[in-house]
Amino acid sequence: MTKYVFVTGGVVSGLGKGITASSLALLLKSRGYKVFMQKFDPYINVDPGTMNPIQHGEVFVTKDGCETDLDLGHYERFIDEELNYTSNITSGKIYSSVIEKERRGDYLGATVQMVPHITNEIKNKVYEAGTTSSSDIVITEIGGTVGDIESQSFLEALRQIQYELGKENTFFVHTTLIPYIYGSGELKTKPTQNSVKDLRNLGITPNALVCRAPFSLSENIKDKLSMFCSIPKENVIEAIDVKNIYQIPLNFYEQKIDENILKQFNLPIKKAEIKYWEDLVKTVNELKEETEIALVGKYVELHDAYLSVSESLKHAGYKYKNKININWVDSELLEKENVNLKEIFKNTKGILVPGGFGSRGIDGKIKAIEYARVNNIPFLGICLGMQLATIEFARNVCNIKEANSTEFDSLCKEPIIDLMADQKSITNMGGTLRLGNYECKIKKDTLAYQDYKQENILERHRHRYEFNNKYKEILEKNGIVFSGINEKANLIEIIEYPKLKHFIACQFHPEFKSRPTRPHPLFDSFVKASIDNK
Ligand code: GLN
């Protein structure tokens, strides 16, 4: 029978619940258990696909095409499992499904209510994650902070699960903040006590506390937290601020939280295989060289908007013992008249243009691509980055001056990038992009083949527009190689320009499949080329 771990948060948001949940999952997996992860987001949007990345950060895409919260990226990177549609549930999803059932007549006769209809739907999502993944342990993180109006129905559902399944099948981890008061020089436990009280008022008794603190908790503070929160002292876990997030599972491991969870579940405590993770942490802590790579985007003021991309760059850096410093370049700044590109890219060894939507900042990105091409700087374009690379090449090399995407100019004369045929009739914005895994066939004797070392790959997508095959011949004549193609739909997936040291771009998002111990092949070779470009 599947066991369930729930991770809630108190006091303030942004405590790192996602990393806490991922770290617990990593430890339990390393002890030989099959672990699956899930996040509940109490907002009303059906998914974060239509949200502004500046507010919400990146949209992470699962292999089955779900647009999800960026915490799922942490989950996949920590536990190295591909998640799916059961892994990110929002209030929007819950409400739409309940309302659909009501319209269909599933509840005929009943008044449809928060309890039991909404809460049952939530409970089903928890159980569904367990049964469909046939895992031993499911870890569910509840977004937001205990006390938020939006999360009440989720917590009520979890209370019912705790009651239904009992202590040996459920474990609640509450993440809180232990603030430090300058002057009196004390760590304070009261906000945590109050937050646990809030949780208990909702009928949930947490089994462990993960206390985010600037430094180690004294025995005295742990005693106090244990006593006032009715939590065994060995389950009062400290989460001290770290420089490197990969350290966190090891810090938890030392405090035996995973063992305590397994004990409560009556599951055997098998030996933890975490040597590979210790090696990773050691590598990250001992990086000797540094390499600067420019990331040119329009949401750069919030680095989380490009979380998986920046993580992927770092992963590849680890492989070559290099610390990758990202030069965050706001593409709109590049559009200013007297901009000095040489100055901006002074220390930059590689240029990356990631995905994006809408026309703001487009000209700046095209300028950056031109700069990379003309100066033979290693370049990686992702999704929009690939589309713009073909536009830049068409305009400046093939002399098709009016080359553009119909996303920015619906009536443009030379639509190098155009809406995909099956997108033309779509009117709803949410969930209607080309999403998730699609096949790609790699052409031999290309940079892409050198990277992947195989002909058939699967990569995750999130876009509405595509390269217009009408322009394939002219670009090819001028030196572009179309090295990756989706044969079923005849869509261009990878382009490269072999005349240069390293110039490659893809229509899909490789960043979703990179792992700290296994960088994605396209990031691997791009970062290697940037490191070598010295
Ligand atoms: N806006 C482009 C499209 O919809 C690119 C999307 C992206 O970069 N994810 O096709």
Coordinates of C-alpha atoms and ligand atoms in Angstrom, one line a residue:
M1 CA 0.0 0.0 0.0
T2 CA 1.3 3.5 -0.9
K3 CA 2.3 5.7 2.0
Y4 CA 1.9 9.5 1.8
V5 CA 4.1 12.3 3.0
F6 CA 2.6 15.8 3.0
V7 CA 4.7 19.0 3.1
T8 CA 3.0 22.2 4.3
G9 CA 4.5 25.6 5.0
G10 CA 4.0 28.1 7.7
V11 CA 5.0 31.6 8.9
V12 CA 6.0 33.0 5.4
S13 CA 6.1 31.8 1.9
G14 CA 9.3 31.1 0.0
L15 CA 10.9 28.9 2.7
G16 CA 11.9 26.3 0.2
K17 CA 9.1 23.8 0.6
G18 CA 9.8 22.5 -2.9
I19 CA 13.4 21.8 -2.1
T20 CA 12.4 20.2 1.3
A21 CA 10.0 17.9 -0.5
S22 CA 12.5 17.1 -3.2
S23 CA 15.2 16.4 -0.6
L24 CA 13.0 14.0 1.4
A25 CA 12.0 12.2 -1.9
L26 CA 15.7 11.9 -2.8
L27 CA 16.6 10.3 0.5
L28 CA 13.6 7.9 0.4
K29 CA 14.4 6.9 -3.1
S30 CA 18.1 6.4 -2.2
R31 CA 16.9 3.9 0.4
G32 CA 15.4 1.8 -2.4
Y33 CA 11.8 3.0 -2.4
K34 CA 9.8 4.0 -5.4
V35 CA 8.9 7.6 -4.9
F36 CA 6.5 9.9 -6.8
M37 CA 5.9 13.6 -6.3
Q38 CA 3.0 15.9 -6.5
K39 CA 2.3 19.6 -5.9
F40 CA -1.0 21.3 -5.0
D41 CA -1.3 24.9 -6.0
P42 CA -4.3 26.5 -4.4
Y43 CA -4.7 29.3 -7.1
I44 CA -7.8 29.3 -9.4
N45 CA -5.8 29.2 -12.7
V46 CA -6.2 25.7 -14.2
D47 CA -2.4 25.7 -14.7
P48 CA 0.4 28.3 -14.7
G49 CA 0.6 28.2 -18.5
T50 CA -1.1 31.6 -18.9
M51 CA 0.6 33.4 -16.0
N52 CA 3.3 36.0 -16.4
P53 CA 6.7 34.5 -15.8
I54 CA 7.8 37.7 -14.1
Q55 CA 5.3 36.9 -11.3
H56 CA 5.3 33.2 -11.3
G57 CA 8.6 32.1 -12.7
E58 CA 9.1 29.5 -15.3
V59 CA 6.4 27.1 -16.5
F60 CA 7.8 23.6 -16.3
V61 CA 6.5 21.1 -18.9
T62 CA 6.1 17.4 -18.1
K63 CA 6.6 14.7 -20.7
D64 CA 2.9 14.2 -21.1
G65 CA 2.4 17.9 -21.9
C66 CA 1.2 19.4 -18.6
E67 CA 2.2 23.0 -18.0
T68 CA 3.2 23.0 -14.3
D69 CA 4.8 24.9 -11.4
L70 CA 8.5 25.3 -11.4
D71 CA 8.8 23.2 -8.3
L72 CA 8.2 20.2 -10.5
G73 CA 11.6 21.0 -12.1
H74 CA 13.3 20.7 -8.7
Y75 CA 11.4 17.4 -8.1
E76 CA 12.6 15.9 -11.4
R77 CA 16.2 17.2 -11.0
F78 CA 16.4 15.8 -7.4
I79 CA 14.7 12.4 -7.9
D80 CA 15.5 11.9 -11.6
E81 CA 12.0 10.6 -12.4
E82 CA 9.8 12.0 -15.1
L83 CA 6.5 13.2 -13.6
N84 CA 3.1 13.6 -15.2
Y85 CA -0.4 15.1 -15.2
T86 CA -1.1 13.8 -11.7
S87 CA 1.9 15.8 -10.4
N88 CA 0.5 19.3 -10.4
I89 CA -3.1 20.0 -9.2
T90 CA -4.5 23.5 -8.9
S91 CA -7.8 24.7 -7.4
G92 CA -8.7 25.5 -11.0
K93 CA -8.3 21.9 -12.1
I94 CA -10.3 20.7 -9.1
Y95 CA -13.2 23.2 -9.6
S96 CA -13.5 22.6 -13.3
S97 CA -13.7 18.9 -12.8
V98 CA -16.3 19.2 -10.1
I99 CA -18.3 21.6 -12.2
E100 CA -18.1 19.3 -15.2
K101 CA -19.3 16.4 -13.2
E102 CA -22.2 18.5 -11.8
R103 CA -23.2 19.5 -15.4
R104 CA -23.0 15.9 -16.5
G105 CA -25.4 15.0 -13.7
D106 CA -23.0 12.9 -11.7
Y107 CA -24.3 14.4 -8.4
L108 CA -28.0 14.5 -9.4
G109 CA -30.0 15.5 -6.4
A110 CA -27.2 16.7 -4.3
T111 CA -26.2 20.2 -3.4
V112 CA -22.6 20.5 -4.6
Q113 CA -20.4 21.7 -1.7
M114 CA -16.8 22.4 -0.7
V115 CA -17.1 19.5 1.7
P116 CA -17.4 16.7 0.5
H117 CA -17.4 17.4 -3.3
I118 CA -14.3 19.6 -3.6
T119 CA -12.4 17.8 -0.8
N120 CA -13.3 14.3 -2.3
E121 CA -11.9 15.5 -5.7
I122 CA -8.7 16.6 -3.9
K123 CA -8.4 13.3 -2.1
N124 CA -8.9 11.4 -5.3
K125 CA -6.0 13.3 -6.8
V126 CA -3.7 12.2 -4.0
Y127 CA -4.8 8.6 -4.2
E128 CA -4.6 8.7 -8.0
A129 CA -0.9 9.8 -7.8
G130 CA -0.3 6.7 -5.6
T131 CA -2.1 4.2 -7.8
T132 CA -1.1 5.4 -11.2
S133 CA 2.5 5.7 -10.3
S134 CA 2.4 2.4 -8.3
S135 CA 5.0 4.0 -6.0
D136 CA 5.8 3.1 -2.4
I137 CA 5.7 6.6 -1.2
V138 CA 4.0 9.8 -2.7
I139 CA 5.3 13.1 -1.5
T140 CA 2.7 15.9 -1.9
E141 CA 3.7 19.6 -1.4
I142 CA 0.9 22.0 -0.6
G143 CA 1.6 25.5 -2.1
G144 CA 1.0 28.7 -0.2
T145 CA 1.1 29.1 3.6
V146 CA -1.2 27.5 6.2
G147 CA -3.8 30.2 7.0
D148 CA -4.4 31.2 3.3
I149 CA -8.0 31.1 2.4
E150 CA -7.3 29.3 -0.8
S151 CA -5.5 26.3 0.8
Q152 CA -8.3 25.5 3.3
S153 CA -10.0 22.9 1.2
F154 CA -6.7 21.2 0.5
L155 CA -5.8 21.0 4.2
E156 CA -9.3 19.7 5.0
A157 CA -8.8 16.9 2.4
L158 CA -5.4 16.0 3.9
R159 CA -6.9 15.9 7.4
Q160 CA -9.4 13.4 6.1
I161 CA -6.6 11.4 4.5
Q162 CA -4.7 11.4 7.8
Y163 CA -7.8 10.1 9.6
E164 CA -8.6 7.5 6.9
L165 CA -5.2 6.0 6.5
G166 CA -3.8 6.5 10.0
K167 CA -0.4 7.3 11.3
E168 CA 1.4 4.4 9.8
N169 CA 0.5 5.5 6.3
T170 CA 0.7 9.3 6.5
F171 CA 3.5 11.7 7.6
F172 CA 3.1 15.5 7.8
V173 CA 6.2 17.7 7.5
H174 CA 5.6 21.4 8.4
T175 CA 8.2 23.8 7.1
T176 CA 8.6 27.0 9.1
L177 CA 10.9 29.9 9.8
I178 CA 12.8 30.5 13.0
P179 CA 13.7 34.2 12.8
Y180 CA 16.8 35.7 14.4
I181 CA 16.3 39.0 16.3
Y182 CA 19.3 41.2 16.1
G183 CA 20.0 43.1 19.3
S184 CA 18.8 40.5 21.7
G185 CA 20.6 37.9 19.6
E186 CA 18.0 35.3 19.8
L187 CA 16.3 32.8 17.6
K188 CA 12.5 33.0 18.0
T189 CA 10.1 30.0 18.1
K190 CA 6.8 31.8 18.6
P191 CA 5.9 32.2 14.9
T192 CA 6.4 28.4 14.5
Q193 CA 4.3 27.6 17.6
N194 CA 1.5 29.8 16.2
S195 CA 1.7 28.2 12.8
V196 CA 1.5 24.7 14.2
K197 CA -1.4 25.9 16.3
D198 CA -3.1 27.0 13.0
L199 CA -2.5 23.6 11.5
R200 CA -3.9 21.9 14.6
N201 CA -7.0 24.1 14.5
L202 CA -7.6 22.6 11.0
G203 CA -7.3 19.1 12.6
I204 CA -3.8 18.3 11.3
T205 CA -1.0 17.3 13.7
P206 CA 2.3 17.6 12.0
N207 CA 4.8 14.8 12.6
A208 CA 8.0 16.8 11.9
L209 CA 9.1 20.4 11.7
V210 CA 11.6 21.5 9.2
C211 CA 12.9 24.8 10.6
R212 CA 14.5 27.3 8.2
A213 CA 17.1 29.2 10.3
P214 CA 20.2 31.3 9.7
F215 CA 22.2 29.0 11.9
S216 CA 22.0 25.8 14.0
L217 CA 19.2 25.4 16.6
S218 CA 20.4 24.9 20.2
E219 CA 19.1 21.8 22.1
N220 CA 17.2 24.3 24.2
I221 CA 15.3 25.7 21.2
K222 CA 14.6 22.2 19.9
D223 CA 13.2 21.1 23.3
K224 CA 11.0 24.1 23.3
L225 CA 9.7 23.5 19.8
S226 CA 9.2 19.8 20.6
M227 CA 7.3 20.6 23.8
F228 CA 5.1 23.4 22.5
C229 CA 4.3 21.8 19.2
S230 CA 3.9 18.2 20.5
I231 CA 6.5 16.9 18.0
P232 CA 9.2 14.4 19.1
K233 CA 12.5 16.2 19.4
E234 CA 14.2 13.9 16.8
N235 CA 11.7 15.2 14.3
V236 CA 12.6 18.8 14.8
I237 CA 14.9 19.2 11.8
E238 CA 17.0 22.3 11.1
A239 CA 17.3 23.7 7.6
I240 CA 20.1 26.1 7.8
D241 CA 20.7 28.5 4.8
V242 CA 23.1 26.9 2.4
K243 CA 25.0 28.2 -0.6
N244 CA 24.4 25.1 -2.7
I245 CA 20.8 23.7 -2.6
Y246 CA 22.2 20.2 -3.3
Q247 CA 23.6 20.2 0.2
I248 CA 20.1 20.1 1.7
P249 CA 19.4 16.4 1.3
L250 CA 22.7 15.6 3.0
N251 CA 21.9 17.9 5.9
F252 CA 18.5 16.1 6.3
Y253 CA 20.2 12.8 6.0
E254 CA 22.5 13.6 9.0
Q255 CA 19.4 14.4 11.0
K256 CA 17.8 11.1 10.1
I257 CA 14.4 12.5 9.0
D258 CA 14.1 9.8 6.3
E259 CA 14.7 7.1 8.9
N260 CA 12.1 8.6 11.1
I261 CA 9.6 8.7 8.3
L262 CA 10.2 5.0 7.4
K263 CA 10.0 4.1 11.1
Q264 CA 6.5 5.7 11.3
F265 CA 5.5 3.8 8.1
N266 CA 6.8 0.5 9.5
L267 CA 9.0 0.1 6.5
P268 CA 12.5 -1.4 6.6
I269 CA 15.3 1.1 6.8
K270 CA 17.5 0.0 3.9
K271 CA 21.0 1.4 3.4
A272 CA 21.0 4.8 1.7
E273 CA 22.8 4.9 -1.6
I274 CA 23.8 8.5 -1.7
K275 CA 27.5 8.4 -2.6
Y276 CA 26.7 9.8 -6.0
W277 CA 25.0 12.8 -4.4
E278 CA 27.8 13.4 -2.0
D279 CA 30.2 13.4 -5.0
L280 CA 28.0 16.0 -6.7
V281 CA 28.0 18.3 -3.7
K282 CA 31.8 18.0 -3.4
T283 CA 32.2 18.8 -7.1
V284 CA 29.9 21.8 -6.8
N285 CA 31.7 23.1 -3.7
E286 CA 35.1 22.7 -5.3
L287 CA 34.6 24.3 -8.8
K288 CA 37.8 25.9 -9.8
E289 CA 37.4 27.7 -13.0
E290 CA 34.6 30.2 -14.0
T291 CA 33.0 30.8 -17.4
E292 CA 30.5 33.5 -18.3
I293 CA 27.5 32.7 -20.4
A294 CA 25.0 35.3 -21.5
L295 CA 21.3 34.6 -21.2
V296 CA 19.4 37.1 -23.3
G297 CA 15.7 37.3 -22.4
K298 CA 13.0 39.7 -21.5
Y299 CA 12.1 38.3 -18.1
V300 CA 15.7 38.4 -16.7
E301 CA 14.7 40.6 -13.7
L302 CA 13.2 37.4 -12.2
H303 CA 15.9 34.7 -12.6
D304 CA 13.3 32.0 -11.7
A305 CA 11.7 32.7 -15.1
Y306 CA 14.6 30.8 -16.6
L307 CA 15.1 28.4 -13.7
S308 CA 15.6 25.2 -15.7
V309 CA 17.8 26.9 -18.3
S310 CA 20.1 28.3 -15.7
E311 CA 20.2 25.0 -13.8
S312 CA 21.0 23.2 -17.0
L313 CA 23.9 25.5 -17.7
K314 CA 25.2 24.9 -14.2
H315 CA 24.8 21.1 -14.6
A316 CA 27.0 21.1 -17.7
G317 CA 29.5 23.3 -15.9
Y318 CA 29.8 20.7 -13.1
K319 CA 30.8 18.1 -15.6
Y320 CA 33.8 20.3 -16.7
K321 CA 34.5 21.6 -13.1
N322 CA 33.4 25.1 -14.1
K323 CA 31.3 27.5 -12.3
I324 CA 29.0 29.1 -14.9
N325 CA 28.3 32.7 -14.2
I326 CA 25.2 33.9 -16.0
N327 CA 25.4 37.3 -17.6
W328 CA 21.6 38.2 -17.5
V329 CA 21.0 40.4 -20.5
D330 CA 17.7 42.2 -20.8
S331 CA 16.9 41.9 -24.5
E332 CA 15.0 45.3 -24.5
L333 CA 18.2 47.0 -23.5
L334 CA 19.9 45.7 -26.6
E335 CA 17.4 47.6 -28.7
K336 CA 18.6 51.0 -27.5
E337 CA 20.4 53.0 -30.2
N338 CA 23.8 53.5 -28.7
V339 CA 24.1 50.2 -27.1
N340 CA 27.6 48.8 -27.0
L341 CA 27.3 45.1 -27.6
K342 CA 31.1 44.5 -27.2
E343 CA 30.9 46.0 -23.7
I344 CA 27.9 43.9 -22.7
F345 CA 29.4 40.7 -24.0
K346 CA 32.9 41.6 -22.9
N347 CA 33.5 38.5 -20.8
T348 CA 30.9 36.3 -22.4
K349 CA 32.0 33.0 -23.8
G350 CA 28.7 31.7 -25.0
I351 CA 25.3 33.3 -25.8
L352 CA 22.0 31.6 -25.1
V353 CA 18.6 32.8 -26.3
P354 CA 15.8 30.9 -24.4
G355 CA 12.1 30.6 -25.1
G356 CA 9.6 33.4 -24.8
F357 CA 6.3 34.8 -26.1
G358 CA 5.1 38.0 -27.7
S359 CA 6.9 40.8 -29.5
R360 CA 8.5 42.7 -26.7
G361 CA 12.3 42.5 -26.7
I362 CA 12.5 40.5 -30.0
D363 CA 14.8 42.9 -31.9
G364 CA 17.2 42.8 -29.0
K365 CA 17.4 39.0 -29.1
I366 CA 17.9 39.1 -32.9
K367 CA 20.8 41.5 -32.3
A368 CA 22.4 39.2 -29.8
I369 CA 22.1 36.2 -32.2
E370 CA 23.6 38.3 -35.0
Y371 CA 26.5 39.2 -32.6
A372 CA 27.1 35.6 -31.8
R373 CA 27.0 34.6 -35.5
V374 CA 29.2 37.4 -36.7
N375 CA 31.8 37.0 -33.9
N376 CA 31.7 33.2 -33.9
I377 CA 30.6 33.0 -30.3
P378 CA 29.1 29.6 -29.2
F379 CA 25.3 29.9 -29.5
L380 CA 22.4 27.9 -28.2
G381 CA 18.9 28.9 -29.2
I382 CA 15.9 27.4 -27.5
C383 CA 12.3 27.5 -28.9
L384 CA 11.8 31.2 -29.6
G385 CA 15.6 31.3 -29.7
M386 CA 15.6 28.9 -32.6
Q387 CA 12.8 30.8 -34.4
L388 CA 14.7 34.1 -34.1
A389 CA 18.0 32.4 -35.2
T390 CA 16.3 31.5 -38.5
I391 CA 14.8 35.0 -38.9
E392 CA 18.2 36.6 -38.2
F393 CA 19.8 34.3 -40.7
A394 CA 17.2 34.8 -43.4
R395 CA 17.4 38.6 -43.0
N396 CA 21.1 39.1 -42.7
V397 CA 22.6 36.1 -44.7
C398 CA 19.9 35.2 -47.2
N399 CA 18.9 38.8 -47.7
I400 CA 15.2 38.1 -47.1
K401 CA 14.8 41.5 -45.4
E402 CA 11.2 41.1 -44.4
A403 CA 11.6 37.7 -42.8
N404 CA 9.6 37.6 -39.6
S405 CA 7.3 35.4 -37.5
T406 CA 3.5 35.8 -37.8
E407 CA 3.5 35.9 -34.0
F408 CA 5.0 39.5 -34.2
D409 CA 3.5 40.6 -37.5
S410 CA 0.5 38.6 -38.6
L411 CA 0.6 40.0 -42.1
C412 CA 4.3 39.8 -42.7
K413 CA 5.4 39.1 -46.3
E414 CA 8.1 36.5 -45.5
P415 CA 6.7 34.3 -42.7
I416 CA 9.8 32.3 -41.9
I417 CA 8.0 31.3 -38.7
D418 CA 4.3 30.7 -38.9
L419 CA 1.4 29.2 -36.9
M420 CA 1.4 25.4 -37.1
A421 CA -1.5 24.1 -39.3
D422 CA -3.4 22.6 -36.3
Q423 CA -3.0 25.8 -34.3
K424 CA -4.9 28.0 -36.8
S425 CA -8.4 27.2 -35.6
I426 CA -7.6 27.4 -31.9
T427 CA -9.2 30.2 -29.9
N428 CA -8.5 29.2 -26.3
M429 CA -5.2 30.3 -24.9
G430 CA -4.8 27.8 -22.0
G431 CA -3.3 24.4 -22.6
T432 CA -3.5 24.6 -26.4
L433 CA 0.1 24.9 -27.4
R434 CA 2.1 22.0 -28.8
L435 CA 3.0 20.5 -25.5
G436 CA 5.1 17.7 -24.1
N437 CA 7.2 14.9 -25.8
Y438 CA 7.5 14.7 -29.5
E439 CA 9.9 12.5 -31.5
C440 CA 12.8 14.0 -33.4
K441 CA 15.0 12.2 -35.9
I442 CA 18.6 13.3 -35.8
K443 CA 20.6 13.5 -39.1
K444 CA 24.0 11.8 -39.0
D445 CA 27.3 13.7 -39.3
T446 CA 25.9 16.8 -37.6
L447 CA 26.6 18.6 -34.3
A448 CA 23.3 17.3 -33.0
Y449 CA 24.3 13.7 -33.7
Q450 CA 27.7 14.3 -32.1
D451 CA 25.8 15.5 -29.0
Y452 CA 23.1 12.9 -28.8
K453 CA 24.9 10.0 -30.3
Q454 CA 21.6 8.5 -31.4
E455 CA 19.1 9.0 -34.2
N456 CA 15.8 9.0 -32.4
I457 CA 15.2 11.3 -29.5
L458 CA 12.2 12.5 -27.5
E459 CA 12.1 16.1 -26.3
R460 CA 9.5 18.3 -24.6
H461 CA 7.8 21.1 -26.4
R462 CA 5.8 24.3 -25.6
H463 CA 5.1 26.4 -28.6
R464 CA 2.5 27.5 -31.1
Y465 CA 4.6 28.5 -34.1
E466 CA 7.1 26.6 -36.2
F467 CA 9.6 27.0 -38.9
N468 CA 8.0 27.4 -42.3
N469 CA 9.3 24.7 -44.6
K470 CA 8.9 26.9 -47.7
Y471 CA 12.2 28.6 -46.6
K472 CA 14.1 25.4 -46.0
E473 CA 15.8 25.3 -49.4
I474 CA 17.1 28.9 -49.3
L475 CA 18.5 28.6 -45.8
E476 CA 20.1 25.3 -46.7
K477 CA 21.7 26.8 -49.7
N478 CA 23.3 29.4 -47.5
G479 CA 24.7 26.9 -45.1
I480 CA 22.1 26.0 -42.5
V481 CA 21.7 22.3 -41.7
F482 CA 18.4 21.0 -40.5
S483 CA 19.7 18.4 -38.2
G484 CA 16.6 17.4 -36.3
I485 CA 13.1 16.8 -37.8
N486 CA 9.8 15.5 -36.6
E487 CA 9.1 13.2 -39.5
K488 CA 5.4 12.5 -38.7
A489 CA 4.4 16.2 -38.9
N490 CA 7.4 17.3 -41.0
L491 CA 8.4 19.9 -38.5
I492 CA 11.9 21.3 -38.0
E493 CA 13.3 20.5 -34.6
I494 CA 17.0 21.4 -34.7
I495 CA 19.0 23.8 -36.9
E496 CA 22.7 24.3 -36.9
Y497 CA 25.3 26.4 -38.8
P498 CA 28.4 24.2 -39.3
K499 CA 30.5 27.1 -40.7
L500 CA 30.9 28.4 -37.1
K501 CA 32.5 26.8 -34.1
H502 CA 29.2 26.1 -32.3
F503 CA 25.9 27.4 -33.5
I504 CA 22.8 25.3 -32.8
A505 CA 19.2 25.9 -31.9
C506 CA 16.2 23.7 -31.2
Q507 CA 12.4 24.1 -31.3
F508 CA 12.0 22.0 -28.1
H509 CA 13.1 22.7 -24.5
P510 CA 16.1 20.6 -23.6
E511 CA 16.3 22.3 -20.2
F512 CA 13.5 20.2 -18.8
K513 CA 15.5 17.0 -19.1
S514 CA 18.9 18.1 -17.7
R515 CA 19.9 16.6 -14.3
P516 CA 22.7 17.7 -12.0
T517 CA 24.5 14.5 -12.4
R518 CA 23.6 14.1 -16.1
P519 CA 23.7 17.3 -18.1
H520 CA 21.6 17.4 -21.2
P521 CA 23.6 16.7 -24.4
L522 CA 22.9 20.1 -26.0
F523 CA 23.8 22.0 -22.9
D524 CA 26.8 19.8 -22.4
S525 CA 28.3 20.6 -25.7
F526 CA 27.3 24.3 -25.7
V527 CA 28.9 24.8 -22.3
K528 CA 32.0 22.8 -23.3
A529 CA 32.3 25.0 -26.4
S530 CA 31.9 28.1 -24.3
I531 CA 34.6 26.9 -21.9
D532 CA 36.9 26.2 -24.8
N533 CA 36.3 29.6 -26.2
K534 CA 38.9 31.3 -24.2
Ligands
GLN1 N1 6.3 32.1 -28.9 C1 6.9 31.0 -29.7 C2 5.8 30.1 -30.1 O1 4.7 30.1 -29.5 C3 8.0 30.3 -28.9 C4 7.5 29.7 -27.7 C5 8.6 29.3 -26.7 O2 9.7 29.8 -26.8 N2 8.3 28.5 -25.7 O3 6.0 29.3 -30.9

